[in-house]
Structures are given as structure tokens and as C-alpha cells.
N, CA and C of each residue as an Amber inpcrd file, in Angstrom:
protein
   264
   1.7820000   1.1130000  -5.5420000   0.8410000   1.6040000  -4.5500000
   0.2270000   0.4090000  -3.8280000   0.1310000   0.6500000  -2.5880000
  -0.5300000  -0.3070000  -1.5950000  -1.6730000   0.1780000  -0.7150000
  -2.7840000  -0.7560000  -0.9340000  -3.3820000  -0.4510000   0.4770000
  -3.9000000  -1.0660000   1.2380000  -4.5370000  -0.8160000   2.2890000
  -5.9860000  -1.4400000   3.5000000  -6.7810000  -0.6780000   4.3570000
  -7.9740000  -1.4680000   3.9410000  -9.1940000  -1.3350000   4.5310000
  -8.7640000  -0.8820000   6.4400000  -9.8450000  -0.2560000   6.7630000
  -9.7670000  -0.3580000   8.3540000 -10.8120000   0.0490000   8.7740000
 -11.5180000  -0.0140000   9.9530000 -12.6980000   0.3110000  10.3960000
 -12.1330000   1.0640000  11.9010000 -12.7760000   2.3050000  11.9610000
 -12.5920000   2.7650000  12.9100000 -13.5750000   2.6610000  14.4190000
 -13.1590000   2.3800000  15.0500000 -14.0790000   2.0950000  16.3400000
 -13.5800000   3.4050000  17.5440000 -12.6790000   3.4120000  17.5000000
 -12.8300000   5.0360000  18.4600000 -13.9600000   5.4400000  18.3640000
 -14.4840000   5.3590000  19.9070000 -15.6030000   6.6440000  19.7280000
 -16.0830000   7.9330000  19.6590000 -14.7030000   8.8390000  19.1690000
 -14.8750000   9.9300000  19.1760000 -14.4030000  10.3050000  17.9100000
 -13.9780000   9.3170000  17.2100000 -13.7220000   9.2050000  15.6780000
 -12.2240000   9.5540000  15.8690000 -11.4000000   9.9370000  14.6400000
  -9.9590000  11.1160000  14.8780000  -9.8490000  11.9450000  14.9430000
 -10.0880000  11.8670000  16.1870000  -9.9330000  13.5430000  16.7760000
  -8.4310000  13.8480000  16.7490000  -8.0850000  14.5360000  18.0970000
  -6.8400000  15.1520000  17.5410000  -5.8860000  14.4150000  17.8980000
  -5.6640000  13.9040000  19.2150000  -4.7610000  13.0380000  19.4850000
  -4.4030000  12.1140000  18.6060000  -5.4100000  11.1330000  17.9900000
  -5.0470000  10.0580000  17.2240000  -4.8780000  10.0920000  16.1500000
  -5.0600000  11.5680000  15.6050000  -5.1060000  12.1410000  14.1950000
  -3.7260000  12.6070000  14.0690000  -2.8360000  13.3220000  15.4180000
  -1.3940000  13.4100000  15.1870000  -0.5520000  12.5040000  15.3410000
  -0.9460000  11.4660000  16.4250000  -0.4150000  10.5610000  16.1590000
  -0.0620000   9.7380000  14.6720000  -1.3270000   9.3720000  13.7580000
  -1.1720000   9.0720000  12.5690000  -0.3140000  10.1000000  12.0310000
  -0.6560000  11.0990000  11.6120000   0.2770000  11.8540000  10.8370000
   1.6720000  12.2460000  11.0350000   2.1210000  12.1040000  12.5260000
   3.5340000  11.6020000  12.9060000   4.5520000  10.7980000  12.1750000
   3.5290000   9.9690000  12.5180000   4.1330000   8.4110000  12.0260000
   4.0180000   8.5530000  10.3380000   3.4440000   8.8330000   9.9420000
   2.8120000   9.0570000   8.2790000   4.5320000  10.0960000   8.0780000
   4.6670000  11.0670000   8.5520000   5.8360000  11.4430000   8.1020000
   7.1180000  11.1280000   8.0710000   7.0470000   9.9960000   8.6990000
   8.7220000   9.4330000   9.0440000   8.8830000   8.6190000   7.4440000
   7.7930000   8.2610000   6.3090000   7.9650000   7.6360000   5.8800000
   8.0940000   8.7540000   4.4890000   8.9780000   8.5930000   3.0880000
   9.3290000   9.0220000   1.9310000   7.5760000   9.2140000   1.1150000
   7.0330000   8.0870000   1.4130000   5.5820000   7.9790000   0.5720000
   4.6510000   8.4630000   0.4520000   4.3760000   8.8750000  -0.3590000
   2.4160000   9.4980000  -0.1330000   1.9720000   8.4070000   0.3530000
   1.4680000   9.4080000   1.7250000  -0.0740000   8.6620000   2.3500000
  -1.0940000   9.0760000   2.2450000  -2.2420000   8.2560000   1.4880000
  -3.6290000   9.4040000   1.8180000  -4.6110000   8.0870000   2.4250000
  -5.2950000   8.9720000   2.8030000  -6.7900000   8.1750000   3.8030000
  -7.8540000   8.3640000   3.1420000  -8.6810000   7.0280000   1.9940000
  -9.4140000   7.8720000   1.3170000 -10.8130000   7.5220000   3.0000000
 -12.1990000   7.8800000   2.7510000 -12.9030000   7.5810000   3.1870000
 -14.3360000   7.9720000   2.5570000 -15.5760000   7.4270000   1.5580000
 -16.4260000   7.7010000   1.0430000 -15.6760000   8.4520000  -0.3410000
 -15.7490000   9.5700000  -0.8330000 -15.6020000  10.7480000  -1.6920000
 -14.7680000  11.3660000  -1.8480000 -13.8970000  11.2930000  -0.1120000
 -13.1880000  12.0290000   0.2080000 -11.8470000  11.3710000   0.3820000
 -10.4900000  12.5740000   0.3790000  -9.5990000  12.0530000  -0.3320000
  -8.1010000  12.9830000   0.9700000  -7.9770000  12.2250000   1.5130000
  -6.8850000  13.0010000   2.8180000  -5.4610000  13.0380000   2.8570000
  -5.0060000  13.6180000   2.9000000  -3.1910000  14.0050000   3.0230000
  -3.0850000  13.2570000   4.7060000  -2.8220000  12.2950000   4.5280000
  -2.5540000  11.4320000   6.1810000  -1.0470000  11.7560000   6.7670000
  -0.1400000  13.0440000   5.9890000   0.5740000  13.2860000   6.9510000
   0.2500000  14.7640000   7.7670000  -0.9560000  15.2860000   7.6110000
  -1.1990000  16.7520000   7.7450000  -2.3590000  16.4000000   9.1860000
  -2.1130000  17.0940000   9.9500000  -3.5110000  16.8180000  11.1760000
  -4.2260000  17.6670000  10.5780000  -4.0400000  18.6520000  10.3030000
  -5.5900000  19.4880000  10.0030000  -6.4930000  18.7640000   8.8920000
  -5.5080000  17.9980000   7.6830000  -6.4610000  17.6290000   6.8620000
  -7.2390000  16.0810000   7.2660000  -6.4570000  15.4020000   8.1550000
  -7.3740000  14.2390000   8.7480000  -8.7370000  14.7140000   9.9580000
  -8.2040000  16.0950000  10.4020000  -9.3110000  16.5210000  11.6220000
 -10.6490000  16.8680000  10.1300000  -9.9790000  17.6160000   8.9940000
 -11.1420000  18.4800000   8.1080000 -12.3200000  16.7290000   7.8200000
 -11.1610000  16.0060000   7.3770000 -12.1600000  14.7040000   6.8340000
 -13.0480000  14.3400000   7.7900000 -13.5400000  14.5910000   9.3230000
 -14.2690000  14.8750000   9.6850000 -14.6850000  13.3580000   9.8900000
 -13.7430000  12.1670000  10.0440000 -13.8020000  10.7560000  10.5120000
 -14.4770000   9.9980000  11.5320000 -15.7900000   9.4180000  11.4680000
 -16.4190000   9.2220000  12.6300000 -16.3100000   7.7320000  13.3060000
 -16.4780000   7.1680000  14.5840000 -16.5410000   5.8390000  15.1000000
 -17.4320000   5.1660000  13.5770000 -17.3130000   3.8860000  13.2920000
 -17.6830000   3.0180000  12.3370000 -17.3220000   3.3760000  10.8250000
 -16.6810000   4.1600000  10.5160000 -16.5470000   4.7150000   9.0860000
 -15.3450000   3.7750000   9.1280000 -15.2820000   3.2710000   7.1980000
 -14.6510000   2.7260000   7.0210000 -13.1600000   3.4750000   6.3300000
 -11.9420000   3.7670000   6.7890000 -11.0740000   4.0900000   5.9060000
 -10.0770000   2.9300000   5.1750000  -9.9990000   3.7760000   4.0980000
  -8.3190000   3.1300000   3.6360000  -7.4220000   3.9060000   3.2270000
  -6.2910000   3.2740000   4.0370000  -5.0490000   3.9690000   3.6950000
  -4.3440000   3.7090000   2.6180000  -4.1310000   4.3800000   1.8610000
  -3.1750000   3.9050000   0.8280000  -1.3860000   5.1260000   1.0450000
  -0.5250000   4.0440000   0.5830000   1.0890000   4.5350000   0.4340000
   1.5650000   4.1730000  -0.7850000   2.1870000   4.9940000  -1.1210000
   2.6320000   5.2090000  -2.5860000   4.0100000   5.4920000  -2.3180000
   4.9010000   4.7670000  -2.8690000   6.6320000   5.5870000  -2.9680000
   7.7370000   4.4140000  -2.6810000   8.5200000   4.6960000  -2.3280000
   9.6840000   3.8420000  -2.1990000   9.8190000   2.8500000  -1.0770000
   9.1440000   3.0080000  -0.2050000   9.2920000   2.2370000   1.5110000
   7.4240000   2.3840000   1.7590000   6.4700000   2.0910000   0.6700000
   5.1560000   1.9980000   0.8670000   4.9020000   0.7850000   1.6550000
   5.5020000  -0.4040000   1.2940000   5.1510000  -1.4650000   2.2950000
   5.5450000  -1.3220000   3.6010000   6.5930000  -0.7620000   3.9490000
   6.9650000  -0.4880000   5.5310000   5.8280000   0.7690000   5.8860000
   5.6020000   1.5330000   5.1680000   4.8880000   2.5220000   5.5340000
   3.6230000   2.2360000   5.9080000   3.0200000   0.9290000   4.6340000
   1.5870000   0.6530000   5.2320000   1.5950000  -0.1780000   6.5030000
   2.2550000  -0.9390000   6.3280000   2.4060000  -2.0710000   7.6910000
   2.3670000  -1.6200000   8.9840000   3.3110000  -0.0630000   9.0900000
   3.2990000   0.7510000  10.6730000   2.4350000   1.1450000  10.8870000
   1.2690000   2.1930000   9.8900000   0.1960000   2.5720000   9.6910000
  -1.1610000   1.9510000   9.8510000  -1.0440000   0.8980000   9.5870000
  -2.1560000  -0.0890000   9.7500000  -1.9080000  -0.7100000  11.1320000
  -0.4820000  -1.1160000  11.4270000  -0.3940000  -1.4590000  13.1720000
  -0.3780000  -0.2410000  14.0110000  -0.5430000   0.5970000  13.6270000
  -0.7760000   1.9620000  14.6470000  -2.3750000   2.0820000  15.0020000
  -3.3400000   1.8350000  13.9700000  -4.5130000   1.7620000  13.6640000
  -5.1800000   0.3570000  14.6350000  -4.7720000  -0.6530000  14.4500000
  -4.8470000  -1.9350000  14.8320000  -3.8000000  -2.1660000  16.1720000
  -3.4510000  -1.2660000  17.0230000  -2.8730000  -1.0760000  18.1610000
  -4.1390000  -0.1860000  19.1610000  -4.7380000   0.1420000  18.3640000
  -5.7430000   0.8780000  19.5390000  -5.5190000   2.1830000  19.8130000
  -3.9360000   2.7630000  19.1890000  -4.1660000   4.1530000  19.9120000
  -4.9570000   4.8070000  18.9030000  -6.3500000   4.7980000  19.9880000
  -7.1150000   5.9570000  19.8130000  -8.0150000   6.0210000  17.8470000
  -7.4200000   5.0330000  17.0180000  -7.8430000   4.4790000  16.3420000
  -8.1960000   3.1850000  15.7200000  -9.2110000   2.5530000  15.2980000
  -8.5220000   0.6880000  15.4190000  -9.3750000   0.5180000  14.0450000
């Protein structure tokens, strides 16, 4: 299992666009992805369950990938995040 930190600066938090976007990309890969954030604990290939986590501008997430291709998985994930769309 792998993970990283990220801070979100969108100001509208993950909403939906950037929330399918992640979970797009989250499915191309074999691994569990989850997004923890505070308590809470997210299925990062599902949009409804990243819209439920309810993710705001400055909250800190981390992604973690678990499985066979977790390092390719975190690396796209975290440069999807750290690309700006719509999450950073």
C-alpha cells in the first residue's frame, strides 16, 4: 500500500467535474483507491462516494492505492490532483 498527502485548493472543493474526473482515472487502474479525509474513508473510483465525502477548498486528503500497479496508480492520481484539473 502507498500513499500521499494533498491539499485541495479548488474553490468549490470536488464537486462533480473533478470528482469524475478522479474517479475515471481511479478506474483504469486494478487497485483499491480510497481518499481518506479526517474520519472519513472514500471509494475514489465511485463519484457519488467522493461527491457524499463532501470535500471542501483547504481540506487535506490522502490518497491511498493498494494492489498490483499501486505505484502507477498513485503517481497518475496525485499528477491529476497536482495538474489543477479542478483539484490541486
Amino acid at each position: 500500500m502507498v500513499n500521499q498527502s494533498v491539499i485541495v485548493c479548488e474553490p468549490e472543493g470536488l464537486h462533480l467535474r473533478p470528482a469524475g474526473r478522479f474517479a475515471r482515472l481511479a478506474r483504469k487502474f486494478q487497485s483499491e483507491i480510497t481518499i481518506r479525509t479526517g474520519t472519513k474513508s472514500i471509494n475514489g473510483k465511485q463519484v457519488v462516494s467522493i461527491l457524499a465525502g463532501d470535500i471542501s477548498q483547504g481540506d487535506r486528503i490522502k490518497i491511498y492505492c493498494d494492489g498490483e500497479d499501486e505505484e502507477a496508480a498513485l503517481e497518475a492520481l496525485v499528477r491529476e490532483v497536482e495538474n489543477g484539473k479542478g483539484i490541486n
